[in-house]
PDB file of C-alpha atoms in Angstrom:
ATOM      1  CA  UNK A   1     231.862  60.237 -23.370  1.00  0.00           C
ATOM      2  CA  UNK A   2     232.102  59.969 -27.136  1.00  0.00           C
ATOM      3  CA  UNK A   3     233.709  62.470 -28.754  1.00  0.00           C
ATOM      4  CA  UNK A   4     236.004  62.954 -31.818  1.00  0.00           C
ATOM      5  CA  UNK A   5     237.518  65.235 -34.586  1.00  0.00           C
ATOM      6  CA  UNK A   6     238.275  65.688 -37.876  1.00  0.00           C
ATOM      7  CA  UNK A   7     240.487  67.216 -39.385  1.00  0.00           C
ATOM      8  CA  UNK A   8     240.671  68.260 -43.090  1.00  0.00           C
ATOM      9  CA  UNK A   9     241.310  70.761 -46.123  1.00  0.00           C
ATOM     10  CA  UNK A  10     237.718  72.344 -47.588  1.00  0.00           C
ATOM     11  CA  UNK A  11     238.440  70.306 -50.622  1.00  0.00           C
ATOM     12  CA  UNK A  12     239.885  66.869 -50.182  1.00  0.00           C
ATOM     13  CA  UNK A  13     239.145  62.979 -51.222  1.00  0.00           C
ATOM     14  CA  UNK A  14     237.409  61.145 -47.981  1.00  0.00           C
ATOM     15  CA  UNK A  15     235.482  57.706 -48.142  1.00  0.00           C
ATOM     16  CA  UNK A  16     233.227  58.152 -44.835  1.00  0.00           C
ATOM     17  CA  UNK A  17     231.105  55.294 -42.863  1.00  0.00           C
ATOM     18  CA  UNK A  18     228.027  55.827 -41.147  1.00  0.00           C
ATOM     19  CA  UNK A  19     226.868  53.341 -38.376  1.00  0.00           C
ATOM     20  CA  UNK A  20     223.277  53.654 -36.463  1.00  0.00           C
ATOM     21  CA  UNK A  21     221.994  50.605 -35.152  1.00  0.00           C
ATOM     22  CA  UNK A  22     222.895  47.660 -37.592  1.00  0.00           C
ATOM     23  CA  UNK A  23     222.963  50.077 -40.501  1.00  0.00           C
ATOM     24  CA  UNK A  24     226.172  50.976 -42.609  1.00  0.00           C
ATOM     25  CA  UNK A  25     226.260  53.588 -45.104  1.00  0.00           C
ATOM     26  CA  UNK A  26     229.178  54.436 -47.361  1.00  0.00           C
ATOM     27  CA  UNK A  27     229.823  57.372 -49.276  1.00  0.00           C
ATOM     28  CA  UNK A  28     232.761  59.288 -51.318  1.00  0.00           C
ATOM     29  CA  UNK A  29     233.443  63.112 -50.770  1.00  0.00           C
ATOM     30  CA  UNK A  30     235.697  65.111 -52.932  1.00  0.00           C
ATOM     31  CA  UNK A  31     235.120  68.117 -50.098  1.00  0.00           C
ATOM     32  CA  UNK A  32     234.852  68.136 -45.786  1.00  0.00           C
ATOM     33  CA  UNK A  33     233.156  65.198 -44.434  1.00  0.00           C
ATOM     34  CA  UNK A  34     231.141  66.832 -41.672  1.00  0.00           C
ATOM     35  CA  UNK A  35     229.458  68.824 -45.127  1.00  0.00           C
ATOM     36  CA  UNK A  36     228.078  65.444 -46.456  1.00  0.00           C
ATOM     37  CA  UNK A  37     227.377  64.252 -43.116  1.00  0.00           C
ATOM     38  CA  UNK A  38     225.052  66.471 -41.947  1.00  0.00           C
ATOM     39  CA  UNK A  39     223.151  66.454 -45.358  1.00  0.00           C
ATOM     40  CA  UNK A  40     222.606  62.705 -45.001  1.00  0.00           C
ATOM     41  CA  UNK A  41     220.740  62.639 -41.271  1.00  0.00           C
ATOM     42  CA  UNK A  42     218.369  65.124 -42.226  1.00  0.00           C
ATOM     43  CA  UNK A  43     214.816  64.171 -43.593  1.00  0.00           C
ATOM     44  CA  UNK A  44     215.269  63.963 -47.341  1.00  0.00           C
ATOM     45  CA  UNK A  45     219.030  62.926 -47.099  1.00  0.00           C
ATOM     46  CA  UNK A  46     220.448  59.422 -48.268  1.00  0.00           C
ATOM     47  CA  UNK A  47     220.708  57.672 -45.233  1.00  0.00           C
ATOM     48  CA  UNK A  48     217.921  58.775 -43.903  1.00  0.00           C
ATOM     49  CA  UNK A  49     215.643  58.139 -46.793  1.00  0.00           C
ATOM     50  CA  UNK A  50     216.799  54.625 -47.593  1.00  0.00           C
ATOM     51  CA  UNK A  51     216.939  53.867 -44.064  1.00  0.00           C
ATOM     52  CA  UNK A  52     212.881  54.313 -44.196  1.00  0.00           C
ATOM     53  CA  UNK A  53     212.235  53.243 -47.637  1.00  0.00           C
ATOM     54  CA  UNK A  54     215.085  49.806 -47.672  1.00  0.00           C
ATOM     55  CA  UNK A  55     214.349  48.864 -43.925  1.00  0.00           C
ATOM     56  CA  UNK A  56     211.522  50.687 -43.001  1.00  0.00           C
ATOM     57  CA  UNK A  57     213.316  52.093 -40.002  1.00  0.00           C
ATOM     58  CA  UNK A  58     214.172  55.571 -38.984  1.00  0.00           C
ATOM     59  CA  UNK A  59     217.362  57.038 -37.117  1.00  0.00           C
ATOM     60  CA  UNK A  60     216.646  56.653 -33.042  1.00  0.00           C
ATOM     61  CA  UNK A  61     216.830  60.282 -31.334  1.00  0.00           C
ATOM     62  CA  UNK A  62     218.315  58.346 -28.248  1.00  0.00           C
ATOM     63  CA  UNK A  63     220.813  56.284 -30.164  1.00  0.00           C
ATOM     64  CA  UNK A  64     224.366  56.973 -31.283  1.00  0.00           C
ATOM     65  CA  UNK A  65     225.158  57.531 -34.986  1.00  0.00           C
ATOM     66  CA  UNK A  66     228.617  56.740 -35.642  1.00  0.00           C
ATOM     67  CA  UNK A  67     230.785  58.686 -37.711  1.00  0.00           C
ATOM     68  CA  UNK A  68     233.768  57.930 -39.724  1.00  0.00           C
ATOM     69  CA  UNK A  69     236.112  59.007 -42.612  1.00  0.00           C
ATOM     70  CA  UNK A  70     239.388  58.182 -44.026  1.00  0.00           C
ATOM     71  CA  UNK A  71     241.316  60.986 -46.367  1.00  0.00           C
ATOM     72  CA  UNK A  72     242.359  59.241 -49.738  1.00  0.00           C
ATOM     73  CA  UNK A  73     245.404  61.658 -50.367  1.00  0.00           C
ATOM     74  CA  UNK A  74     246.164  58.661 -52.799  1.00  0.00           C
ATOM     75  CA  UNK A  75     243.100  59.374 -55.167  1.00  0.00           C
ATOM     76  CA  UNK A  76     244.007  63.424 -55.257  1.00  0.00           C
ATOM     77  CA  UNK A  77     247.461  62.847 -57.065  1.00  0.00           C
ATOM     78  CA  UNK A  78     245.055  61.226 -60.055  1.00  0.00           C
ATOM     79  CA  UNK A  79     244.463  64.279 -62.583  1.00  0.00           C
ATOM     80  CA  UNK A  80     241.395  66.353 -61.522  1.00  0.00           C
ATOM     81  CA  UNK A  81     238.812  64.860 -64.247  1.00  0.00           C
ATOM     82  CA  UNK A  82     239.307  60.935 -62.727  1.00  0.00           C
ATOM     83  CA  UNK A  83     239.046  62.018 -58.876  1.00  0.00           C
ATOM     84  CA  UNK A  84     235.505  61.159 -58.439  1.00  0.00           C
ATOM     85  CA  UNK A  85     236.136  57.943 -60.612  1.00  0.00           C
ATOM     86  CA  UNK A  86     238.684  56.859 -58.571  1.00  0.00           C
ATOM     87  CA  UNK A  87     237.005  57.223 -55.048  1.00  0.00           C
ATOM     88  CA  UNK A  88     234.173  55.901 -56.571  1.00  0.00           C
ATOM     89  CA  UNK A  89     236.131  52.555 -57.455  1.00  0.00           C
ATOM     90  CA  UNK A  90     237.545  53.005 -53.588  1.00  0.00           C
ATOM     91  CA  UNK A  91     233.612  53.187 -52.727  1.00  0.00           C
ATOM     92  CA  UNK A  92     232.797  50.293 -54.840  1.00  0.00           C
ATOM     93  CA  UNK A  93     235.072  48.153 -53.415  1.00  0.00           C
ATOM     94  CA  UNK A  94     234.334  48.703 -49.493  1.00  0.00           C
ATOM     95  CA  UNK A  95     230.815  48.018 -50.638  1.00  0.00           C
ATOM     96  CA  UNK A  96     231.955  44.658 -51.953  1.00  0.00           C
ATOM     97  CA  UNK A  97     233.966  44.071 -48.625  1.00  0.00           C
ATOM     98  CA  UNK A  98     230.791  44.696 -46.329  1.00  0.00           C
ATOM     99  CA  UNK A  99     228.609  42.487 -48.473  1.00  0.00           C
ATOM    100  CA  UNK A 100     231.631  39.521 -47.863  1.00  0.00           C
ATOM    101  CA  UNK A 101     231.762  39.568 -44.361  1.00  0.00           C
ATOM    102  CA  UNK A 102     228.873  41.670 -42.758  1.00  0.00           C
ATOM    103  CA  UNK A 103     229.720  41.077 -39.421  1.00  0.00           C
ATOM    104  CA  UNK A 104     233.137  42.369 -39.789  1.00  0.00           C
ATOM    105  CA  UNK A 105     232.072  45.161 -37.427  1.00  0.00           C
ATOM    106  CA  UNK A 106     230.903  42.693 -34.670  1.00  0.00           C
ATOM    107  CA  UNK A 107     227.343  42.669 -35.902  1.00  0.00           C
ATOM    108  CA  UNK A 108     225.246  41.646 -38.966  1.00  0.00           C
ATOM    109  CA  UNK A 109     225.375  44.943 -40.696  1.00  0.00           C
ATOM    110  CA  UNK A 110     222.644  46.438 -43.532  1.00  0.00           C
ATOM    111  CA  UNK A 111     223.646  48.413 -46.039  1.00  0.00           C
ATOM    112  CA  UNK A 112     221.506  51.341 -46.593  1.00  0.00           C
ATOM    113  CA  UNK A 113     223.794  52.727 -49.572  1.00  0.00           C
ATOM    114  CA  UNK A 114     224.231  51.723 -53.026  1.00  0.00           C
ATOM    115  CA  UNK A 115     226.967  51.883 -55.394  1.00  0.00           C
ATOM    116  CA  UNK A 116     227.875  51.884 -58.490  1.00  0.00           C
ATOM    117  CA  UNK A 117     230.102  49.884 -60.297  1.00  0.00           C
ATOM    118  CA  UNK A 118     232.805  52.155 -61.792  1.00  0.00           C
ATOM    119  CA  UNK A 119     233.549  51.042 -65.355  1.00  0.00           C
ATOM    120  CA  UNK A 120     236.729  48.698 -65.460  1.00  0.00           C
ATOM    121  CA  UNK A 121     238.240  50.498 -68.578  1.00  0.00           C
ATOM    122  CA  UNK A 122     239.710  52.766 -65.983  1.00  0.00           C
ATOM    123  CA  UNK A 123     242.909  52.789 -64.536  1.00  0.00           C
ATOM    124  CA  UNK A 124     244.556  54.111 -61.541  1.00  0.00           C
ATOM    125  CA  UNK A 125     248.015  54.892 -59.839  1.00  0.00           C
ATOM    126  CA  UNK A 126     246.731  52.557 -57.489  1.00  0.00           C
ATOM    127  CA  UNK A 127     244.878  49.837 -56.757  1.00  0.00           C
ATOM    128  CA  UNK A 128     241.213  50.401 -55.672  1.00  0.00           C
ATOM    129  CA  UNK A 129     240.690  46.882 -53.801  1.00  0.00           C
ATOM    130  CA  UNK A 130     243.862  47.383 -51.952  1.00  0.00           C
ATOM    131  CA  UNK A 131     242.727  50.548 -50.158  1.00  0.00           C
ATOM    132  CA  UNK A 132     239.336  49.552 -49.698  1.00  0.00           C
ATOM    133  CA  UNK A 133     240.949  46.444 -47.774  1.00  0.00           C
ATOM    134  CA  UNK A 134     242.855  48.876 -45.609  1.00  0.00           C
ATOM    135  CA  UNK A 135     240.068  51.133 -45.001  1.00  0.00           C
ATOM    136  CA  UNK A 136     237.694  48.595 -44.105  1.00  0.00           C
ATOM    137  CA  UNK A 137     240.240  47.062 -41.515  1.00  0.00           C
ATOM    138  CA  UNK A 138     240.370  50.517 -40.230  1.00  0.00           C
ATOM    139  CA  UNK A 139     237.091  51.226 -39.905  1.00  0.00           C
ATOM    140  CA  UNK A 140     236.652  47.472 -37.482  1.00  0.00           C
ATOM    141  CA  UNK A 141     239.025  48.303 -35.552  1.00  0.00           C
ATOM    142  CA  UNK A 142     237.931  52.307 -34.901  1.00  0.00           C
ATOM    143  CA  UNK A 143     234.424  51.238 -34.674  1.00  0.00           C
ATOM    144  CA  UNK A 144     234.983  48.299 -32.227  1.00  0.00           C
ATOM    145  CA  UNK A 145     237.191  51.264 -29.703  1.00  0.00           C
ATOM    146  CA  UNK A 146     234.466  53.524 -30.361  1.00  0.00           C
ATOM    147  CA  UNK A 147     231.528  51.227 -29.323  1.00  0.00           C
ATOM    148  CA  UNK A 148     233.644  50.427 -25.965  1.00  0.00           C
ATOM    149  CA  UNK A 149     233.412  53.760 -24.645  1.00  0.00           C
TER     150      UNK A 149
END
């Protein structure tokens, strides 16, 4: 039985992972994860699009999608107007991460999302690698205790 819950204010920062098959998305959220989720396994959303048009695969009705997210209460003490920014850079980095060791989730991941890179001339109360790093441990370890049940 795999089941889970989240947890969350309407409006909070969240990096979230999405894992079907050997395909890893990543995405930022400044609201609820299970809002962005659901827009992204739909025909027409992100995942599902580059899924098709990157890999030229679709999302399996009879396999598990994996769900993930991580709140960033670190990123919502920046002022309002550098939120995004700043889980962007978070987002950046964990893309970076994946692309260093793909298998880092016990399989030769693909990454159906893209990033951005978030201009450098930023600065944050923290530092963007360093929770990236942390997240992406995380995610291993939740993914690997998730994929044994």
């Amino acid at each position: 039985m795999n089941n889970g819950f989240i947890s969350s204010l309407r409006y909070k920062s969240h990096l979230y992972i999405i894992i079907h098959n050997d395909f890893l998305y990543i995405g930022e959220t400044g609201s609820h994860p299970a809002i962005r989720w659901g827009r992204h396994i739909v025909k027409g959303g992100t995942f599902y699009e580059n899924l098709k048009y990157f890999h030229d695969e679709e999302i399996q009705q009879d396999k598990d999608i994996f769900f993930c997210c991580y709140e960033l209460s670190i990123v919502d003490k920046e002022i309002k107007s550098k939120r995004r920014l700043a889980r962007m850079a978070v987002e950046t980095e964990l893309h970076k991460l994946v692309c260093l060791q793909p298998d880092k989730f016990g399989f030769e991941s693909f990454l159906t999302s893209r990033y951005e890179e978030y201009p450098v001339r930023h600065s944050f109360g923290f530092a963007p690698a360093a929770i990236a790093d942390k997240i992406f441990d995380r995610a291993a370890k939740d993914f690997a205790e998730w994929s044994k049940q």
